[in-house]
Each structure stands twice: as structure tokens, then as C-alpha cells.
Short mmCIF file of C-alpha atoms and ligand atoms in Angstrom, two decimals:
data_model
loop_
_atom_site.label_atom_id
_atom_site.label_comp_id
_atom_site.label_asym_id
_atom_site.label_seq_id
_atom_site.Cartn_x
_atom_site.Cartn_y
_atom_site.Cartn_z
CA UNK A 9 90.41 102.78 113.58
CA UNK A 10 91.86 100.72 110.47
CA UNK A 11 93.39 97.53 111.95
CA UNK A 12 94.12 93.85 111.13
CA UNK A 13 93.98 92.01 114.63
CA UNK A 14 94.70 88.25 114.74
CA UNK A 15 94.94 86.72 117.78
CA UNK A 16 95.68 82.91 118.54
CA UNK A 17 95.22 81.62 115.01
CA UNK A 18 95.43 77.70 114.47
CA UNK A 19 95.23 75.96 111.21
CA UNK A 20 96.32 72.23 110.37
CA UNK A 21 95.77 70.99 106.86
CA UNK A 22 96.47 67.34 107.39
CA UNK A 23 99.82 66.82 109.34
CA UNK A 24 101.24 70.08 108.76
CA UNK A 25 100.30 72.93 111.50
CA UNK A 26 100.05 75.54 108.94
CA UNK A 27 99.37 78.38 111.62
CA UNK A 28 100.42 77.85 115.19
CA UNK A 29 99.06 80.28 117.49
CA UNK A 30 100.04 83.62 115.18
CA UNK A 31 99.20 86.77 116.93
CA UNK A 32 99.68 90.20 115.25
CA UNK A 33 98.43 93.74 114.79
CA UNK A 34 98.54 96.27 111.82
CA UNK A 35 98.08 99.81 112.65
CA UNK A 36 96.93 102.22 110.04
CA UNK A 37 99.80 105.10 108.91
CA UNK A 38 102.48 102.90 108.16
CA UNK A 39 103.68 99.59 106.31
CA UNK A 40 103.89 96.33 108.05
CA UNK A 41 105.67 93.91 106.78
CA UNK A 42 105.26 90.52 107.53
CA UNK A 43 108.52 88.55 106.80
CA UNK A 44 109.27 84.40 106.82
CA UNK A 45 110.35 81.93 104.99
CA UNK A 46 108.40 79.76 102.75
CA UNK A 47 105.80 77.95 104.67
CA UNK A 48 105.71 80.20 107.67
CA UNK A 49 102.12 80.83 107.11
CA UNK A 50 101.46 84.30 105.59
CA UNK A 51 99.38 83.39 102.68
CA UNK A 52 97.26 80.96 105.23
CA UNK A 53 96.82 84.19 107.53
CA UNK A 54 95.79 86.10 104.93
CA UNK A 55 93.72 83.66 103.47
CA UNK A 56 91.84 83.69 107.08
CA UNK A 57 91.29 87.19 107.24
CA UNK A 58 90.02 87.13 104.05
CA UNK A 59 87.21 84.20 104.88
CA UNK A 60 88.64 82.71 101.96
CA UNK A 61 90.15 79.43 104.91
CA UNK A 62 88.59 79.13 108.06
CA UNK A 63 91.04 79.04 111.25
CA UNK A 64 90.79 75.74 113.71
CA UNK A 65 90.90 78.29 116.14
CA UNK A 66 91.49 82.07 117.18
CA UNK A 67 90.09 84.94 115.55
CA UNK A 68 91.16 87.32 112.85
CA UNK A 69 89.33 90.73 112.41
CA UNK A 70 89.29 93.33 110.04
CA UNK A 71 88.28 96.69 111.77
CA UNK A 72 86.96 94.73 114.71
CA UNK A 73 84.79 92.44 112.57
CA UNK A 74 85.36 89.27 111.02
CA UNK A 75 85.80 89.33 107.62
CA UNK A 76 82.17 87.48 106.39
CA UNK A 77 80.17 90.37 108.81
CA UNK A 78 81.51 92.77 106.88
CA UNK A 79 78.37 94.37 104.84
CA UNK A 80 81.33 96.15 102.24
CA UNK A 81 83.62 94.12 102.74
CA UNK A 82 85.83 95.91 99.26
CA UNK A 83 84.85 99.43 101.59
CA UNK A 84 86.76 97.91 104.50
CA UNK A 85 90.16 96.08 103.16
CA UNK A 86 91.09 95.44 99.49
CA UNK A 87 93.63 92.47 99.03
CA UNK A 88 96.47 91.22 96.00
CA UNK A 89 96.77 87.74 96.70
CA UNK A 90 98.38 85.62 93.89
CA UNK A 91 98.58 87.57 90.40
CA UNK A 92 95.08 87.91 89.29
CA UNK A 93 93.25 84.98 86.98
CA UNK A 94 92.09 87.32 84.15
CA UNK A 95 89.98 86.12 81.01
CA UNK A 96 92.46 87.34 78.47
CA UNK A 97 89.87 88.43 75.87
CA UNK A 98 88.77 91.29 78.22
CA UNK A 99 90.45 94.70 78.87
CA UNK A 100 91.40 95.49 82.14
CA UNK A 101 89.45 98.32 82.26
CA UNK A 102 86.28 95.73 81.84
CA UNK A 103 87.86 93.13 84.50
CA UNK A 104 87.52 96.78 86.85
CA UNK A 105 84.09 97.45 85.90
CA UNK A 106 82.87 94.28 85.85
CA UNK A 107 84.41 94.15 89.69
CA UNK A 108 83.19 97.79 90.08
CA UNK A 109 79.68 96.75 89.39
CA UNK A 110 79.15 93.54 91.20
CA UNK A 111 80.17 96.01 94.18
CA UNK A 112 77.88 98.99 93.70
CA UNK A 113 80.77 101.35 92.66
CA UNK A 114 80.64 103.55 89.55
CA UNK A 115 82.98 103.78 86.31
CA UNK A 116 84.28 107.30 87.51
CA UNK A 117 85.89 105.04 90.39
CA UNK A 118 87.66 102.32 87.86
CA UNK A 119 88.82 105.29 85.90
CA UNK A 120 90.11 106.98 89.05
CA UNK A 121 91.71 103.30 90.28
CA UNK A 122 93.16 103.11 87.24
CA UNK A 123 94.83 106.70 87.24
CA UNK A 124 96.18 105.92 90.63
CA UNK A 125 98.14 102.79 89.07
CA UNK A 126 99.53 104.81 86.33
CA UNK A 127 97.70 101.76 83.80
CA UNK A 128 95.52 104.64 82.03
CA UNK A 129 97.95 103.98 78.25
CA UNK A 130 97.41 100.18 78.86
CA UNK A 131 94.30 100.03 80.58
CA UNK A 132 91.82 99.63 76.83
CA UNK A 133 94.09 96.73 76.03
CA UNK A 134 93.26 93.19 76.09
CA UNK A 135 94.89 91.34 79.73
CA UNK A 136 96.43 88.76 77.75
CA UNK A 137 98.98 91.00 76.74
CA UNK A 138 99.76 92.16 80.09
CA UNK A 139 103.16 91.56 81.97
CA UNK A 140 103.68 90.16 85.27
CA UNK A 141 104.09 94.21 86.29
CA UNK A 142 100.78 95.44 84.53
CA UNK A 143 98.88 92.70 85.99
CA UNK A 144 100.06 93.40 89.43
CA UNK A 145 98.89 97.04 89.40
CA UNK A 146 95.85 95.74 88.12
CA UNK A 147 95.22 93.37 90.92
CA UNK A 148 96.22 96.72 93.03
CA UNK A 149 93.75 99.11 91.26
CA UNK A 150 90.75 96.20 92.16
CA UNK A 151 91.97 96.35 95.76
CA UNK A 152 91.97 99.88 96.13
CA UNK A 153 88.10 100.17 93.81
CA UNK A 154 86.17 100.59 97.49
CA UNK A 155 88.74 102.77 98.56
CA UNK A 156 89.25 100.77 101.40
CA UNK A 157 91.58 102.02 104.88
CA UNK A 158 93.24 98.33 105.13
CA UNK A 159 95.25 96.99 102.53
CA UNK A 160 96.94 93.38 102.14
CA UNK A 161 99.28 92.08 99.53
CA UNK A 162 101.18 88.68 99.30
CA UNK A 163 104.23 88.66 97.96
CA UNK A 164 103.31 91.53 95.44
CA UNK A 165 107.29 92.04 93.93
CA UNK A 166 107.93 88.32 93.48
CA UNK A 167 109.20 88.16 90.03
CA UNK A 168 108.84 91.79 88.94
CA UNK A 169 111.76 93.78 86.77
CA UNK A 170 113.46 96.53 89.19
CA UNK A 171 111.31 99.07 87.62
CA UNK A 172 108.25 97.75 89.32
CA UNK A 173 109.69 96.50 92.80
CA UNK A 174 110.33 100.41 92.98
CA UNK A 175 106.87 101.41 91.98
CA UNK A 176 105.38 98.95 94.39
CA UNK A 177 107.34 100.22 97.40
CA UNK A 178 106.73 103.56 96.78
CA UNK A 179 103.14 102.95 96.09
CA UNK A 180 102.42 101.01 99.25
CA UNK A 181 104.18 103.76 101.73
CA UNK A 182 102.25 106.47 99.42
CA UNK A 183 99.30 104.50 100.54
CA UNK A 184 100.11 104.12 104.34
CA UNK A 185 101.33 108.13 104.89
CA UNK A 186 97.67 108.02 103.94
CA UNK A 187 96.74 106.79 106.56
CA UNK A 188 95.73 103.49 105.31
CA UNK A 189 96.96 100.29 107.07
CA UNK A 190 99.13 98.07 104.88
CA UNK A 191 100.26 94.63 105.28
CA UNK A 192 102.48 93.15 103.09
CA UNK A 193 104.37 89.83 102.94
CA UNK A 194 107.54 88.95 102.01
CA UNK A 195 110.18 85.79 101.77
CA UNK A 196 112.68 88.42 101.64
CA UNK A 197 113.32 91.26 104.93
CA UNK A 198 115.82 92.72 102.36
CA UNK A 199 112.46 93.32 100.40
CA UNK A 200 111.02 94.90 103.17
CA UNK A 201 113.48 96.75 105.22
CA UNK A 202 113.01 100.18 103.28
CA UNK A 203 109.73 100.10 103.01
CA UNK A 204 107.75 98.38 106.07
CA UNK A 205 107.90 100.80 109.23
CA UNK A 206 106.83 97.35 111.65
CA UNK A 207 107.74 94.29 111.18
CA UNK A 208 106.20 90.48 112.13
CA UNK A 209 108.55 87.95 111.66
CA UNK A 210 107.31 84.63 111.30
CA UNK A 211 108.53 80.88 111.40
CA UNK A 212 106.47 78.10 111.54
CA UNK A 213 103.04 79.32 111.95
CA UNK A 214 103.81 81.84 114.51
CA UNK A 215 105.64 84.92 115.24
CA UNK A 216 109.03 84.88 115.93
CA UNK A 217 109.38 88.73 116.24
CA UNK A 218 107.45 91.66 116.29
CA UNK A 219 108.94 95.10 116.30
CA UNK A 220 109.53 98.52 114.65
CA UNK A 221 112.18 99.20 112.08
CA UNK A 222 113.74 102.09 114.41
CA UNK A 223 114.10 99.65 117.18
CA UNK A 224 116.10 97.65 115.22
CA UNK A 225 118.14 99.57 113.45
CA UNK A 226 118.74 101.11 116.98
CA UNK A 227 119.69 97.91 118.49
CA UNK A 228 122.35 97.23 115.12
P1 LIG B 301 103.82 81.04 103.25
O1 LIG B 301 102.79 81.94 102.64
O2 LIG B 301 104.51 81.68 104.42
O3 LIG B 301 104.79 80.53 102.24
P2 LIG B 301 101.65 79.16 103.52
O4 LIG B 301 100.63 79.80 104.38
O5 LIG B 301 101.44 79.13 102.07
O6 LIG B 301 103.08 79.77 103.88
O7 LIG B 301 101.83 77.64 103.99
C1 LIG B 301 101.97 77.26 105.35
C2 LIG B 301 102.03 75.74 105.42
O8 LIG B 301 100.73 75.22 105.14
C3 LIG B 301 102.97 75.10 104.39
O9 LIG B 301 103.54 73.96 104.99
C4 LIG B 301 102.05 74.74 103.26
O10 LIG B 301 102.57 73.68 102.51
C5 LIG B 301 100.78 74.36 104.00
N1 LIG B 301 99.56 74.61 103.21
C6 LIG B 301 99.09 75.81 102.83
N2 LIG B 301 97.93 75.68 102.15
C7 LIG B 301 97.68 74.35 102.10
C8 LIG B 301 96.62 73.56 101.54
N3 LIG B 301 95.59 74.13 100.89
N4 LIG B 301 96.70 72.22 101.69
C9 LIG B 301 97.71 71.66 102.35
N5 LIG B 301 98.72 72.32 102.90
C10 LIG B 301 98.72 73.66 102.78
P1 LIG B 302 87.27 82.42 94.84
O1 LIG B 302 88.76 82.59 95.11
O2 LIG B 302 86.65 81.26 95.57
O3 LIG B 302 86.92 82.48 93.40
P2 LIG B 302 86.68 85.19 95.12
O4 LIG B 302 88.03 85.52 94.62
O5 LIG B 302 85.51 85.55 94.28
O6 LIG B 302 86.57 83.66 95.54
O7 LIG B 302 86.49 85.92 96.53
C1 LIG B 302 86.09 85.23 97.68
C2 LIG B 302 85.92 86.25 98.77
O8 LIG B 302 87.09 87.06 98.87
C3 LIG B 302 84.75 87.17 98.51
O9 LIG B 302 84.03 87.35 99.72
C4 LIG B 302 85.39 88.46 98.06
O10 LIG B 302 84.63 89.58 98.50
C5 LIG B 302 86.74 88.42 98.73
N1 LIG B 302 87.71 89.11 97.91
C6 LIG B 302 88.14 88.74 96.69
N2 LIG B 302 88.99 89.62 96.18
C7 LIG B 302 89.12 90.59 97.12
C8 LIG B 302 89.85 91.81 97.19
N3 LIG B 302 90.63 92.23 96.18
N4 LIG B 302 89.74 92.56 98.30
C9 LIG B 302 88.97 92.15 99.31
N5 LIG B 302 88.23 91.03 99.29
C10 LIG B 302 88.32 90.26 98.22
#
């Protein structure tokens, strides 16, 4: 089954414990959200699962592997991290192919990626012109180009107009009544309270609390 399971993660960079024994699960079908303040350690965790920083210690696995065993890795979990570095001079639709390629996936999938975005008007146009908005669903079309069952996004609605906070929370539930397992961070709950159906709450590295949305609306 589609999961993100990290279990006992520990990362120091220099004096400051970055992750501090963070333990978590994400379950495909529904949105997790995983809420803290600045600092807490969500961008290190996902950095982790991603290979992109190794963990001192503990374990982080993506569909019971670790993320550099994967043999498709873009088949298994796609990922938004900060707003994509794009060479301005290219169209986005040649960023997706270019990505496409390296990957063994065809132009019908970029064109499809790019349909599910809603980018198809913009999507011939240089990414220099792009908005913060346009280059987010881009950076969302490249994680979804190996139609993967896990998705991840950091922070994906920091800084966007209303417009496209609403797309992006639709978007992300669309993706998880899919079946797909999402987890996406936040600064914010208020962000996150409409649209995540599980919630990790984090603080310092670790997890302060870990529960469904009905629970604690129930408990209100
Ligand atoms: P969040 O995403 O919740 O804002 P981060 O994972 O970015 O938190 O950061 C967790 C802690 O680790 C912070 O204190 C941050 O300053 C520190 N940190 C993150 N990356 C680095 C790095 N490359 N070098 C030094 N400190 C880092
Ligand atoms: P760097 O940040 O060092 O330039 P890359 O961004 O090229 O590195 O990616 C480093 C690793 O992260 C690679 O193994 C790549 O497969 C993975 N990766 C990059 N982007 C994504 C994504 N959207 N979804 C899943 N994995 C990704």
C-alpha cells in the first residue's frame, strides 16, 4: 500500500537538533497535513525521505523502501519542495519534457500532466513569465509526470493570491479521494484544517500530536 513511514528520525546540523526522534505515518485516501512552526523540521523530513539529507539516525521509507532503492523513484512519490528553479528561456512544457525524458516517460504524459494542472493556455510560454501560482502547478504537474500513489508538498500556498490557495486545496483532496497518499506541510493549521483529513503536529523536531480531524473537532 502507498505509505510514508518515518520512524525515529534524528538530524543535527551543527548545534541545532533539526529532527528529534519524529515518528509518523501517511496513509493513502486522504490528506495529511503536517503542521509546526518554523523550524519544527518538516522541510528536513522531507528532505530525508527524499535522499536529498541523510538522517543521523532512524529510517524513513517510501512504500516500504528507502527512497535511493527505489528503481522509479518519480513512479513511487512525486514531491514540490521550494518553487521550482526554472531556466527562464524555456517553456514549461520543455522543463516537463525535458523531466519526462530523463525518466523514460512520453510527451502524451507531459501533455496529460499539464491538462491535469489546468496550465494547457500558459504551458508554450516562456517560465520567466510565470507567477508564483503558474510555477507552483508546474512544480505539481512534474510531481505527478510518473503518476506516482505518494505525494509530498512543502508549504505549496505560501505566498499564493486566494485564487490559487483554493485550487491547491481542492487539487490535493482531488488527488487523495484518489487514493493517492498526500502529505503536505504547513506553518499555518488554519491552512490545513479544511483540507488535511490527519494531522502531525510538530515542534521541535518531533511530533507533538498526531490525530484525525474528526477526533478533534469531536473533542472541540
Ligand atoms: P521547517 O521546515 O519546519 O521550517 P526545517 O526543517 O527547515 O524546519 O528546519 C529545522 C531546523 O534545522 C531549523 O532550526 C533550521 O534552521 C535547521 N536547518 C535546516 N536545514 C539546515 C541546514 N542545511 N543547515 C543548518 N541548519 C539547518
Ligand atoms: P539537486 O537538488 O541536488 O539538484 P535534484 O533536484 O536533481 O537534486 O534531485 C535529487 C533527487 O531528488 C533525485 O534522486 C531526484 O530523483 C529526486 N527528486 C527531485 N525532484 C523530485 C520530484 N519532483 N519527485 C520525486 N523525486 C524528486
Amino acid at each position: 500500500e502507498a505509505t510514508i513511514e518515518v520512524t525515529g528520525l534524528r538530524k543535527r546540523f551543527g548545534q541545532t537538533m533539526a529532527l528529534d526522534g519524529m515518528s509518523f505515518t501517511v496513509t493513502p485516501g486522504q490528506v495529511t497535513g503536517f503542521v509546526g512552526p518554523n523550524g519544527a523540521g518538516k522541510s528536513t523530513t522531507m528532505r530525508v525521505i527524499l535522499g536529498l539529507d541523510a538522517a543521523d539516525e532512524g529510517s524513513a521509507l517510501v512504500n516500504g523502501r528507502p527512497y535511493q532503492s527505489l528503481r522509479n523513484p518519480l513512479g513511487h512519490i512525486g514531491a514540490l519542495l521550494d518553487a521550482a528553479a526554472l531556466q527562464p528561456s524555456r517553456t514549461a512544457r520543455n522543463h516537463l519534457l525535458w523531466l519526462a525524458h530523463s525518466q523514460g516517460l512520453t510527451a502524451k504524459r507531459v501533455d496529460e500532466v499539464i491538462g491535469l494542472v489546468g496550465l494547457e493556455s500558459a504551458a508554450r510560454r516562456k517560465a520567466g513569465g510565470y507567477s508564483l501560482g503558474m510555477r507552483q502547478r508546474l512544480g505539481i504537474a512534474a510531481a505527478l509526470l510518473g503518476d506516482p500513489p505518494v505525494l509530498m508538498l512543502d508549504e505549496p500556498v505560501n505566498g499564493l493570491d486566494p485564487e490559487g490557495i483554493v485550487w491547491i486545496r481542492g487539487f490535493l483532496r482531488s488527488l487523495a479521494a484518489e487514493g493517492r497518499a498526500v502529505l503536505v506541510s504547513s506553518h499555518l493549521m488554519s491552512e490545513l484544517q479544511d483540507t488535511a483529513g490527519h494531522l502531525v503536529v510538530v515542534g521541535r523536531g518531533r511530533v507533538i500530536a498526531d490525530t484525525s480531524v474528526a477526533a478533534l473537532i469531536a473533542a472541540a
